[in-house]
CSV table of C-alpha atoms and ligand atoms in Angstrom, one decimal:
chain,number,residue,atom,x,y,z
A,28,SER,CA,53.7,105.1,147.2
A,29,SER,CA,55.3,101.9,146.1
A,30,GLN,CA,58.4,99.9,146.2
A,31,VAL,CA,60.7,98.7,148.7
A,32,PRO,CA,60.1,98.2,152.4
A,33,SER,CA,62.4,100.5,154.5
A,34,ASP,CA,61.8,98.1,157.5
A,35,GLY,CA,64.6,95.7,156.4
A,36,SER,CA,62.2,93.1,154.9
A,37,LYS,CA,63.3,91.5,151.7
A,38,PRO,CA,62.9,93.4,148.4
A,39,LYS,CA,60.0,92.3,146.3
A,40,ARG,CA,60.8,90.0,143.4
A,41,VAL,CA,59.3,90.8,140.0
A,42,MET,CA,59.6,88.6,136.9
A,43,VAL,CA,59.1,90.7,133.7
A,44,ILE,CA,58.0,88.5,130.8
A,45,GLY,CA,58.7,90.3,127.5
A,46,GLY,CA,61.3,92.4,129.2
A,47,ASP,CA,63.3,93.0,126.0
A,48,GLY,CA,60.4,94.7,124.3
A,49,TYR,CA,59.2,98.3,124.2
A,50,CYS,CA,57.1,98.4,127.3
A,51,GLY,CA,58.9,95.6,129.1
A,52,TRP,CA,62.4,97.0,128.9
A,53,ALA,CA,61.3,100.4,130.2
A,54,THR,CA,59.4,98.7,133.0
A,55,ALA,CA,62.2,96.3,134.0
A,56,LEU,CA,64.7,99.2,134.4
A,57,HIS,CA,62.1,101.3,136.3
A,58,LEU,CA,61.4,98.5,138.8
A,59,SER,CA,65.1,97.7,139.2
A,60,ASN,CA,65.8,101.4,139.8
A,61,LYS,CA,63.1,101.3,142.5
A,62,ASN,CA,65.0,98.5,144.2
A,63,TYR,CA,62.8,95.6,143.2
A,64,GLU,CA,64.6,92.4,142.4
A,65,VAL,CA,64.0,92.0,138.7
A,66,ALA,CA,64.3,89.1,136.3
A,67,ILE,CA,63.7,89.4,132.5
A,68,VAL,CA,62.2,86.5,130.7
A,69,ASP,CA,62.1,86.8,126.9
A,70,SER,CA,62.5,84.5,123.8
A,71,LEU,CA,63.8,87.4,121.7
A,72,VAL,CA,61.2,86.5,119.1
A,73,ARG,CA,60.4,90.1,118.5
A,74,ARG,CA,63.9,90.8,117.2
A,75,LEU,CA,63.4,87.8,114.9
A,76,PHE,CA,60.1,89.2,113.5
A,77,ASP,CA,62.0,92.4,112.6
A,78,HIS,CA,64.7,90.3,110.7
A,79,GLN,CA,62.1,88.2,109.0
A,80,LEU,CA,60.0,91.2,107.9
A,81,GLY,CA,63.0,93.4,107.0
A,82,ILE,CA,62.0,96.2,109.4
A,83,ASP,CA,63.9,97.9,112.1
A,84,THR,CA,63.5,100.2,115.1
A,85,LEU,CA,64.2,103.9,114.6
A,86,THR,CA,66.7,103.7,117.4
A,87,PRO,CA,69.7,101.5,117.5
A,88,ILE,CA,69.2,99.0,120.3
A,89,ALA,CA,71.9,97.0,122.2
A,90,SER,CA,71.6,93.2,122.7
A,91,ILE,CA,69.7,92.3,125.9
A,92,HIS,CA,73.0,91.0,127.3
A,93,ASP,CA,74.8,94.3,126.7
A,94,ARG,CA,71.7,96.3,128.0
A,95,ILE,CA,71.8,94.4,131.3
A,96,GLU,CA,75.6,94.6,131.7
A,97,ARG,CA,75.4,98.4,131.0
A,98,TRP,CA,72.7,98.8,133.7
A,99,LYS,CA,74.8,96.9,136.2
A,100,SER,CA,77.9,99.0,135.5
A,101,LEU,CA,75.9,102.3,135.8
A,102,THR,CA,73.9,101.5,138.9
A,103,GLY,CA,75.3,98.4,140.5
A,104,LYS,CA,72.0,96.7,140.2
A,105,SER,CA,71.7,93.2,138.7
A,106,ILE,CA,68.8,92.0,136.5
A,107,LYS,CA,68.5,88.3,136.1
A,108,LEU,CA,68.0,87.0,132.5
A,109,TYR,CA,66.2,83.9,131.3
A,110,ILE,CA,66.1,83.5,127.6
A,111,GLY,CA,63.3,81.2,126.5
A,112,ASP,CA,59.8,80.8,125.2
A,113,ILE,CA,57.0,80.7,127.8
A,114,CYS,CA,55.0,78.4,125.5
A,115,ASP,CA,57.7,75.8,126.7
A,116,PHE,CA,56.2,74.8,130.0
A,117,GLU,CA,59.5,73.1,131.2
A,118,PHE,CA,61.4,76.4,130.7
A,119,LEU,CA,58.8,78.5,132.3
A,120,SER,CA,58.3,76.3,135.4
A,121,GLU,CA,62.1,76.0,136.0
A,122,THR,CA,62.3,79.8,135.7
A,123,LEU,CA,59.6,80.4,138.1
A,124,LYS,CA,61.0,77.9,140.6
A,125,SER,CA,64.4,79.3,140.4
A,126,PHE,CA,63.5,83.0,140.7
A,127,GLU,CA,60.5,82.7,143.1
A,128,PRO,CA,58.8,85.9,142.1
A,129,ASP,CA,56.2,87.8,144.2
A,130,SER,CA,54.7,89.2,141.0
A,131,VAL,CA,54.9,88.3,137.4
A,132,VAL,CA,54.3,91.1,134.9
A,133,HIS,CA,53.4,89.6,131.6
A,134,PHE,CA,54.2,91.6,128.4
A,135,GLY,CA,55.4,88.7,126.4
A,136,GLU,CA,53.0,88.4,123.5
A,137,GLN,CA,52.9,89.0,119.8
A,138,ARG,CA,51.3,92.5,120.0
A,139,SER,CA,50.7,93.8,116.5
A,140,ALA,CA,47.2,93.7,115.1
A,141,PRO,CA,48.6,94.0,111.5
A,142,TYR,CA,51.1,91.1,112.1
A,143,SER,CA,48.2,88.9,113.2
A,144,MET,CA,46.3,89.8,109.9
A,145,ILE,CA,49.2,89.1,107.4
A,146,ASP,CA,48.1,85.5,106.7
A,147,ARG,CA,46.6,82.4,108.3
A,148,SER,CA,49.9,81.2,109.8
A,149,ARG,CA,50.5,84.6,111.5
A,150,ALA,CA,47.0,84.6,112.8
A,151,VAL,CA,47.4,81.1,114.2
A,152,PHE,CA,50.9,81.9,115.6
A,153,THR,CA,49.5,85.0,117.4
A,154,GLN,CA,46.7,83.2,119.2
A,155,GLN,CA,48.9,80.1,119.9
A,156,ASN,CA,51.8,82.2,121.3
A,157,ASN,CA,49.6,84.5,123.3
A,158,VAL,CA,46.8,82.2,124.6
A,159,ILE,CA,49.1,79.2,125.4
A,160,GLY,CA,51.8,81.4,126.9
A,161,THR,CA,49.3,82.9,129.3
A,162,LEU,CA,47.8,79.5,130.1
A,163,ASN,CA,51.3,78.3,131.0
A,164,VAL,CA,51.8,81.2,133.2
A,165,LEU,CA,48.5,80.5,135.0
A,166,PHE,CA,49.4,76.8,135.5
A,167,ALA,CA,53.0,77.6,136.6
A,168,ILE,CA,51.7,80.1,139.2
A,169,LYS,CA,49.1,77.6,140.5
A,170,GLU,CA,51.7,74.8,140.8
A,171,PHE,CA,54.8,76.6,142.0
A,172,ALA,CA,54.0,80.1,143.3
A,173,GLU,CA,50.3,80.3,144.3
A,174,GLU,CA,50.7,83.5,146.2
A,175,CYS,CA,52.3,85.3,143.2
A,176,HIS,CA,50.3,88.2,141.7
A,177,LEU,CA,49.9,88.1,137.9
A,178,VAL,CA,49.9,91.5,136.3
A,179,LYS,CA,48.9,90.9,132.7
A,180,LEU,CA,49.0,93.4,129.8
A,181,GLY,CA,45.6,93.4,128.1
A,182,THR,CA,44.3,96.0,125.7
A,183,MET,CA,41.6,98.7,125.4
A,184,GLY,CA,40.9,97.1,122.1
A,185,GLU,CA,39.2,94.2,123.8
A,186,TYR,CA,36.1,96.4,124.2
A,187,GLY,CA,36.0,97.7,120.6
A,188,THR,CA,33.9,100.8,120.0
A,189,PRO,CA,30.5,100.3,121.6
A,190,ASN,CA,27.9,103.1,121.4
A,191,ILE,CA,27.8,103.3,125.2
A,192,ASP,CA,30.4,104.3,127.8
A,193,ILE,CA,33.1,101.7,128.4
A,194,GLU,CA,33.5,100.7,132.1
A,195,GLU,CA,36.6,99.2,133.7
A,196,GLY,CA,36.2,95.5,133.1
A,197,TYR,CA,32.7,95.0,134.5
A,198,ILE,CA,29.2,96.5,133.8
A,199,THR,CA,26.1,96.3,136.0
A,200,ILE,CA,23.1,95.3,133.9
A,201,THR,CA,19.4,95.0,134.8
A,202,HIS,CA,17.6,92.5,132.6
A,203,ASN,CA,14.0,91.4,133.0
A,204,GLY,CA,13.9,92.8,136.5
A,205,ARG,CA,17.1,91.1,137.8
A,206,THR,CA,20.5,92.8,138.2
A,207,ASP,CA,24.0,91.4,138.0
A,208,THR,CA,27.6,92.8,137.5
A,209,LEU,CA,29.0,91.0,134.4
A,210,PRO,CA,32.2,91.2,132.4
A,211,TYR,CA,31.9,94.1,130.0
A,212,PRO,CA,31.1,92.9,126.4
A,213,LYS,CA,34.1,92.3,124.2
A,214,GLN,CA,34.2,93.2,120.5
A,215,ALA,CA,37.8,93.0,119.4
A,216,SER,CA,38.8,93.8,115.8
A,217,SER,CA,41.8,91.7,114.9
A,218,PHE,CA,43.1,88.2,115.7
A,219,TYR,CA,45.7,89.9,117.9
A,220,HIS,CA,43.1,91.9,119.9
A,221,LEU,CA,41.0,88.7,120.1
A,222,SER,CA,43.9,86.8,121.7
A,223,LYS,CA,43.7,89.3,124.6
A,224,VAL,CA,40.0,88.6,125.0
A,225,HIS,CA,40.7,84.9,125.2
A,226,ASP,CA,43.5,85.6,127.7
A,227,SER,CA,41.2,87.6,129.9
A,228,ASN,CA,38.6,84.8,129.9
A,229,ASN,CA,41.2,82.3,130.9
A,230,ILE,CA,42.7,84.4,133.7
A,231,ALA,CA,39.2,85.2,135.1
A,232,PHE,CA,38.4,81.5,135.2
A,233,ALA,CA,41.7,80.6,136.9
A,234,CYS,CA,41.2,83.3,139.5
A,235,LYS,CA,37.7,81.9,140.3
A,236,ALA,CA,38.7,78.2,140.1
A,237,TRP,CA,42.1,78.3,141.8
A,238,GLY,CA,42.2,81.5,143.8
A,239,ILE,CA,44.9,83.1,141.7
A,240,ARG,CA,45.3,86.8,142.1
A,241,ALA,CA,45.5,88.8,138.9
A,242,THR,CA,45.3,92.3,137.4
A,243,ASP,CA,44.4,92.7,133.8
A,244,LEU,CA,45.8,96.1,132.5
A,245,ASN,CA,43.7,97.1,129.5
A,246,GLN,CA,46.3,99.4,128.1
A,247,GLY,CA,45.7,102.0,125.4
A,248,VAL,CA,48.1,102.9,122.6
A,249,VAL,CA,51.5,103.8,124.1
A,250,TYR,CA,53.7,106.7,122.8
A,251,GLY,CA,57.0,108.2,123.6
A,252,VAL,CA,60.4,106.6,124.1
A,253,ARG,CA,62.4,108.1,126.8
A,254,THR,CA,62.1,107.1,130.5
A,255,ASP,CA,64.3,108.3,133.4
A,256,GLU,CA,66.3,105.0,133.2
A,257,THR,CA,66.6,104.4,129.5
A,258,GLU,CA,68.0,107.9,128.9
A,259,MET,CA,70.9,107.3,131.3
A,260,HIS,CA,73.0,105.7,128.5
A,261,GLU,CA,72.7,105.1,124.8
A,262,GLU,CA,73.1,101.3,125.4
A,263,LEU,CA,69.9,101.5,127.4
A,264,CYS,CA,67.9,103.2,124.6
A,265,ASN,CA,64.5,101.7,124.0
A,266,ARG,CA,63.1,100.5,120.7
A,267,PHE,CA,60.9,102.8,118.7
A,268,ASP,CA,58.8,101.2,116.0
A,269,TYR,CA,57.6,103.3,113.0
A,270,ASP,CA,56.9,100.7,110.3
A,271,GLY,CA,53.4,99.8,109.1
A,272,ILE,CA,53.2,96.6,111.1
A,273,PHE,CA,54.6,97.3,114.6
A,274,GLY,CA,54.6,101.2,114.6
A,275,THR,CA,51.7,102.7,116.5
A,276,ALA,CA,49.8,105.8,115.6
A,277,LEU,CA,51.4,108.8,117.4
A,278,ASN,CA,54.9,107.4,117.2
A,279,ARG,CA,54.5,106.8,113.5
A,280,PHE,CA,53.2,110.3,112.9
A,281,CYS,CA,56.2,111.9,114.6
A,282,VAL,CA,58.7,109.9,112.4
A,283,GLN,CA,56.6,110.7,109.3
A,284,ALA,CA,56.7,114.4,110.1
A,285,ALA,CA,60.5,114.2,110.8
A,286,VAL,CA,61.3,112.8,107.3
A,287,GLY,CA,58.7,114.7,105.3
A,288,HIS,CA,56.4,111.8,104.7
A,289,PRO,CA,52.7,112.7,104.8
A,290,LEU,CA,50.9,111.6,107.9
A,291,THR,CA,49.0,108.3,107.2
A,292,VAL,CA,45.5,108.8,108.5
A,293,TYR,CA,43.5,105.6,107.7
A,294,GLY,CA,40.1,106.2,106.3
A,295,LYS,CA,38.1,109.1,107.8
A,296,GLY,CA,40.4,109.4,110.8
A,297,GLY,CA,37.6,109.5,113.4
A,298,GLN,CA,39.0,106.3,115.0
A,299,THR,CA,39.3,107.2,118.7
A,300,ARG,CA,41.4,105.3,121.2
A,301,GLY,CA,42.9,105.8,124.7
A,302,TYR,CA,46.6,106.8,124.7
A,303,LEU,CA,49.4,107.1,127.3
A,304,ASP,CA,53.0,108.1,127.6
A,305,ILE,CA,55.5,105.2,128.2
A,306,ARG,CA,56.5,107.0,131.4
A,307,ASP,CA,53.0,106.3,132.6
A,308,THR,CA,53.1,102.6,131.5
A,309,VAL,CA,56.0,102.0,133.9
A,310,GLN,CA,54.2,104.0,136.7
A,311,CYS,CA,50.9,102.0,136.2
A,312,VAL,CA,52.7,98.7,136.4
A,313,GLU,CA,54.5,99.7,139.5
A,314,LEU,CA,51.2,100.8,141.1
A,315,ALA,CA,49.5,97.5,140.2
A,316,ILE,CA,52.4,95.5,141.8
A,317,ALA,CA,52.6,97.6,144.9
A,318,ASN,CA,48.8,97.2,145.5
A,319,PRO,CA,48.2,93.6,144.6
A,320,ALA,CA,44.9,92.0,143.8
A,321,LYS,CA,43.5,89.7,146.6
A,322,PRO,CA,43.6,85.9,146.3
A,323,GLY,CA,40.9,84.9,143.8
A,324,GLU,CA,40.3,88.4,142.6
A,325,PHE,CA,40.4,89.2,138.9
A,326,ARG,CA,40.9,93.0,138.8
A,327,VAL,CA,40.7,95.0,135.6
A,328,PHE,CA,42.2,98.5,135.1
A,329,ASN,CA,41.8,100.7,132.0
A,330,GLN,CA,45.4,101.9,131.5
A,331,PHE,CA,45.4,105.1,129.5
A,332,THR,CA,45.3,108.8,130.3
A,333,GLU,CA,43.7,110.6,127.3
A,334,GLN,CA,41.5,109.9,124.3
A,335,PHE,CA,42.3,111.1,120.8
A,336,SER,CA,41.0,110.5,117.3
A,337,VAL,CA,43.6,109.8,114.6
A,338,ASN,CA,42.6,113.2,113.1
A,339,ASP,CA,43.3,114.9,116.5
A,340,LEU,CA,46.8,113.4,116.5
A,341,ALA,CA,47.5,114.4,112.9
A,342,HIS,CA,46.4,118.0,113.9
A,343,LEU,CA,48.6,118.1,117.0
A,344,VAL,CA,51.7,116.8,115.1
A,345,THR,CA,51.1,119.2,112.3
A,346,LYS,CA,51.0,122.2,114.7
A,347,ALA,CA,54.1,120.9,116.7
A,348,GLY,CA,56.0,120.3,113.4
A,349,GLU,CA,55.3,123.8,112.1
A,350,LYS,CA,56.9,125.3,115.2
A,351,LEU,CA,60.0,123.4,114.4
A,352,GLY,CA,59.9,124.6,110.8
A,353,LEU,CA,58.7,121.3,109.4
A,354,GLU,CA,56.1,121.3,106.7
A,355,VAL,CA,53.7,118.6,107.6
A,356,ARG,CA,51.1,117.2,105.2
A,357,THR,CA,48.4,114.5,105.8
A,358,VAL,CA,47.1,112.0,103.3
A,359,SER,CA,44.0,109.9,103.7
A,360,VAL,CA,45.1,106.3,103.2
A,361,PRO,CA,42.4,103.8,102.2
A,362,ASN,CA,41.8,102.0,105.5
A,363,PRO,CA,43.6,98.6,105.5
A,364,ARG,CA,41.6,97.6,108.6
A,365,VAL,CA,37.9,96.9,109.2
A,366,GLU,CA,36.9,99.3,112.0
A,367,ALA,CA,34.5,102.1,112.7
A,368,GLU,CA,35.9,105.4,111.4
A,369,GLU,CA,33.3,107.7,113.1
A,370,HIS,CA,32.0,106.5,116.4
A,371,TYR,CA,31.1,107.3,120.0
A,372,TYR,CA,33.9,106.7,122.5
A,373,ASN,CA,34.0,107.4,126.2
A,374,ALA,CA,36.0,105.0,128.4
A,375,LYS,CA,36.4,105.1,132.2
A,376,HIS,CA,40.0,105.2,133.5
A,377,THR,CA,39.8,106.1,137.2
A,378,LYS,CA,41.2,103.1,139.1
A,379,LEU,CA,44.9,103.7,138.5
A,380,VAL,CA,44.4,107.4,139.3
A,381,GLU,CA,42.8,106.3,142.6
A,382,LEU,CA,45.9,104.3,143.3
A,383,GLY,CA,48.1,107.4,142.7
A,384,LEU,CA,48.9,107.6,139.0
A,385,GLN,CA,50.2,111.1,138.1
A,386,PRO,CA,49.7,111.3,134.4
A,387,HIS,CA,52.1,112.8,131.9
A,388,LEU,CA,49.5,114.3,129.5
A,389,LEU,CA,50.4,114.9,125.9
A,390,SER,CA,51.8,118.4,125.8
A,391,ASP,CA,53.4,120.7,123.3
A,392,SER,CA,56.8,120.1,125.0
A,393,LEU,CA,56.5,116.3,124.8
A,394,LEU,CA,55.5,116.5,121.2
A,395,ASP,CA,58.4,118.8,120.6
A,396,SER,CA,60.9,116.4,122.2
A,397,LEU,CA,59.4,113.4,120.4
A,398,LEU,CA,59.7,115.2,117.1
A,399,ASN,CA,63.3,116.2,117.9
A,400,PHE,CA,64.1,112.7,118.9
A,401,ALA,CA,62.7,111.4,115.5
A,402,ILE,CA,64.7,114.1,113.7
A,403,GLN,CA,67.9,113.0,115.5
A,404,PHE,CA,67.5,109.5,114.1
A,405,LYS,CA,65.9,110.4,110.7
A,406,ASP,CA,68.8,109.0,108.7
A,407,ARG,CA,67.9,105.6,109.9
A,408,VAL,CA,64.4,105.8,108.5
A,409,ASP,CA,63.6,103.5,105.6
A,410,GLN,CA,60.6,105.2,104.0
A,411,LYS,CA,59.5,102.0,102.3
A,412,GLN,CA,58.5,100.6,105.7
A,413,ILE,CA,56.0,103.4,106.3
A,414,MET,CA,52.9,102.6,104.2
A,415,PRO,CA,50.6,99.9,105.5
A,416,ASN,CA,50.6,96.7,103.4
A,417,VAL,CA,48.4,94.3,105.5
A,418,SER,CA,44.7,94.2,104.6
A,419,TRP,CA,42.1,92.8,107.0
A,420,LYS,CA,39.9,91.8,104.1
A,421,LYS,CA,42.6,90.3,101.8
A,422,ILE,CA,44.2,88.0,104.5
A,423,GLY,CA,44.6,84.6,102.9
A,424,VAL,CA,45.5,81.0,103.8
A,425,LYS,CA,48.7,81.1,101.8
A,426,THR,CA,51.8,82.1,103.8
A,427,ARG,CA,53.2,85.4,102.7
A,428,THR,CA,57.0,84.9,102.5
A,429,VAL,CA,57.6,88.4,101.1
A,430,VAL,CA,55.7,91.2,103.0
A,431,SER,CA,56.1,94.3,100.8
B,286,NAD,P1,57.1,94.3,122.0
B,286,NAD,O1,56.9,93.4,120.8
B,286,NAD,O2,58.0,95.4,121.9
B,286,NAD,O3,57.6,93.3,123.2
B,286,NAD,C1,57.1,92.0,123.5
B,286,NAD,C2,58.2,91.2,124.0
B,286,NAD,O4,57.7,89.9,124.3
B,286,NAD,C3,59.3,91.0,122.9
B,286,NAD,O5,60.6,91.3,123.5
B,286,NAD,C4,59.1,89.5,122.6
B,286,NAD,O6,60.4,88.9,122.2
B,286,NAD,C5,58.6,88.9,123.8
B,286,NAD,N1,57.8,87.6,123.6
B,286,NAD,C6,56.7,87.5,122.8
B,286,NAD,N2,56.3,86.2,122.8
B,286,NAD,C7,57.0,85.6,123.8
B,286,NAD,C8,57.0,84.2,124.3
B,286,NAD,N3,56.2,83.3,123.9
B,286,NAD,N4,57.9,83.9,125.3
B,286,NAD,C9,58.8,84.8,125.7
B,286,NAD,N5,58.9,86.1,125.2
B,286,NAD,C10,58.0,86.5,124.3
B,286,NAD,O7,55.7,94.8,122.5
B,286,NAD,P2,55.3,96.0,123.5
B,286,NAD,O8,54.9,97.1,122.7
B,286,NAD,O9,56.3,96.2,124.5
B,286,NAD,O10,54.0,95.4,124.2
B,286,NAD,C11,54.1,94.6,125.4
B,286,NAD,C12,52.7,94.2,125.9
B,286,NAD,O11,51.9,95.4,126.1
B,286,NAD,C13,52.0,93.3,124.9
B,286,NAD,O12,51.3,92.3,125.6
B,286,NAD,C14,51.0,94.3,124.2
B,286,NAD,O13,49.9,93.6,123.8
B,286,NAD,C15,50.7,95.3,125.4
B,286,NAD,N6,50.3,96.6,124.9
B,286,NAD,C16,51.2,97.3,124.1
B,286,NAD,C17,50.8,98.6,123.6
B,286,NAD,C18,51.7,99.4,122.8
B,286,NAD,O14,51.2,100.5,122.3
B,286,NAD,N7,52.9,99.1,122.5
B,286,NAD,C19,49.5,99.1,124.0
B,286,NAD,C20,48.7,98.3,124.7
B,286,NAD,C21,49.1,97.0,125.2
B,287,USQ,N1,46.1,104.3,112.4
B,287,USQ,C1,46.1,105.3,111.4
B,287,USQ,N2,47.3,105.5,110.8
B,287,USQ,C2,48.4,104.9,111.1
B,287,USQ,C3,48.4,103.9,112.2
B,287,USQ,C4,47.2,103.7,112.8
B,287,USQ,O1,45.1,105.9,111.1
B,287,USQ,O2,49.5,105.2,110.5
B,287,USQ,C5,44.8,104.1,113.2
B,287,USQ,C6,44.4,102.6,113.1
B,287,USQ,O3,43.6,102.3,112.0
B,287,USQ,C7,43.6,102.5,114.5
B,287,USQ,C8,44.3,103.5,115.4
B,287,USQ,O4,45.1,104.4,114.5
B,287,USQ,O5,42.3,102.9,114.3
B,287,USQ,C9,45.3,102.8,116.3
B,287,USQ,O6,46.2,102.0,115.6
B,287,USQ,P1,47.6,101.6,116.2
B,287,USQ,O7,48.3,100.8,115.2
B,287,USQ,O8,48.3,102.8,116.8
B,287,USQ,O9,47.2,100.7,117.4
B,287,USQ,P2,46.5,99.2,117.5
B,287,USQ,O10,46.6,98.5,116.2
B,287,USQ,O11,45.2,99.3,118.2
B,287,USQ,O12,47.6,98.5,118.5
B,287,USQ,C10,48.4,99.1,119.5
B,287,USQ,C11,49.4,98.1,119.9
B,287,USQ,C12,48.7,97.0,120.6
B,287,USQ,C13,47.7,97.5,121.7
B,287,USQ,C14,46.8,98.6,121.2
B,287,USQ,C15,46.0,99.3,122.3
B,287,USQ,O13,50.2,97.6,118.9
B,287,USQ,O14,49.6,96.0,121.2
B,287,USQ,O15,47.0,96.4,122.2
B,287,USQ,O16,47.6,99.6,120.5
B,287,USQ,S1,44.4,99.7,121.8
B,287,USQ,O17,44.4,100.4,120.5
B,287,USQ,O18,43.8,100.4,122.9
B,287,USQ,O19,43.7,98.4,121.6
């Protein structure tokens, strides 16, 4: 598949915005390992959220400077680093002009639905950071790198849970005898998920109006932590969120099982989503870069490999835990969110497979190793961070300075 031309032409240059985060760090290393020229752009705002909220990753993570130095000393490969906020257009345009990327992979957003529902100021921050950051990327590409391919991380949550099959970005509809292929309807269910809908609309328009090439990766919930590159050294270790704000379903359940906390199924537990292993995140992004969209094309891929309900996940973790001698219990937590708890769900996800994706499906052995990973770090778990404390209905206009 992929990567670097063996014909002596120059290696492709990829700018990874949000490259200090969970998906971005794994992807930056993977691409560097595949001989892409990589630059990381990050404001480090995610590390600041952790400090402000008093939460922490399960795994100790090195500073971005130490991470990059360690990578260089292990592999001889350099990753360029630009620290700054992409909402600052001066910073972003200087970065783009200096690095001259062939593709920009944009992970750099506030990505937690609960964070966006803490209070008015966090809702506003999320949409401002995400929507304006992406608009700036679009303007910078138009002005300084018009051939550059934008690979943007979207979310499956843009579609919500409609009572019909979910297509990949577009749906063909016949109405009053006429037929058209239209953007698939969006029904996001948090101010965070809505920021992704706004981004998608802005990118689609920029492609049409200016001829920009873009791929929107509607990613499902990511699980796992190890990738080939991050496991090369402890200083390359990725973050692993388990708290009630940034932790995602399966990763949280594994940590909960490891420390003997009951699994926190919200409401009836029939909430079904698409999921994928972080090793497939890096593979999908590489496939999107290696097979770029055409000028003016706004391409949409649904990036997940399997569907599970929350109850399915609780069941799988309980079984895997038992094999390791853990006694795993489940509690039904009153749902802090407003979402359907029993619903139809059937989403297409064939386009990345057609490009060559070879999925790592959720298996007993992966669950085993995730659980063992969580057990290895269980002394770092702060059990007070586990229960959810952000309510979709109780969000207020007053800024919450203490979130506990
Ligand atoms: P993360 O919070 O771990 O990483 C995001 C990174 O972006 C952080 O390092 C942060 O400092 C940086 N960032 C945020 N705003 C920025 C700005 N204005 N300028 C520069 N840097 C900025 O999140 P993640 O889990 O790695 O998610 C990455 C992307 O993938 C997000 O866009 C998210 O919506 C999407 N996604 C994630 C998941 C998941 O399960 N983790 C699932 C689907 C989609
Ligand atoms: N859930 C529980 N118990 C928990 C945690 C979550 O029942 O302890 C439920 C939630 O109510 C929800 C589902 O599990 O129905 C998924 O929640 P999540 O927190 O794992 O994921 P979500 O909030 O949707 O957000 C995550 C990422 C986000 C990404 C999204 C992909 O944080 O960046 O966009 O997954 S998707 O879900 O496809 O929209």
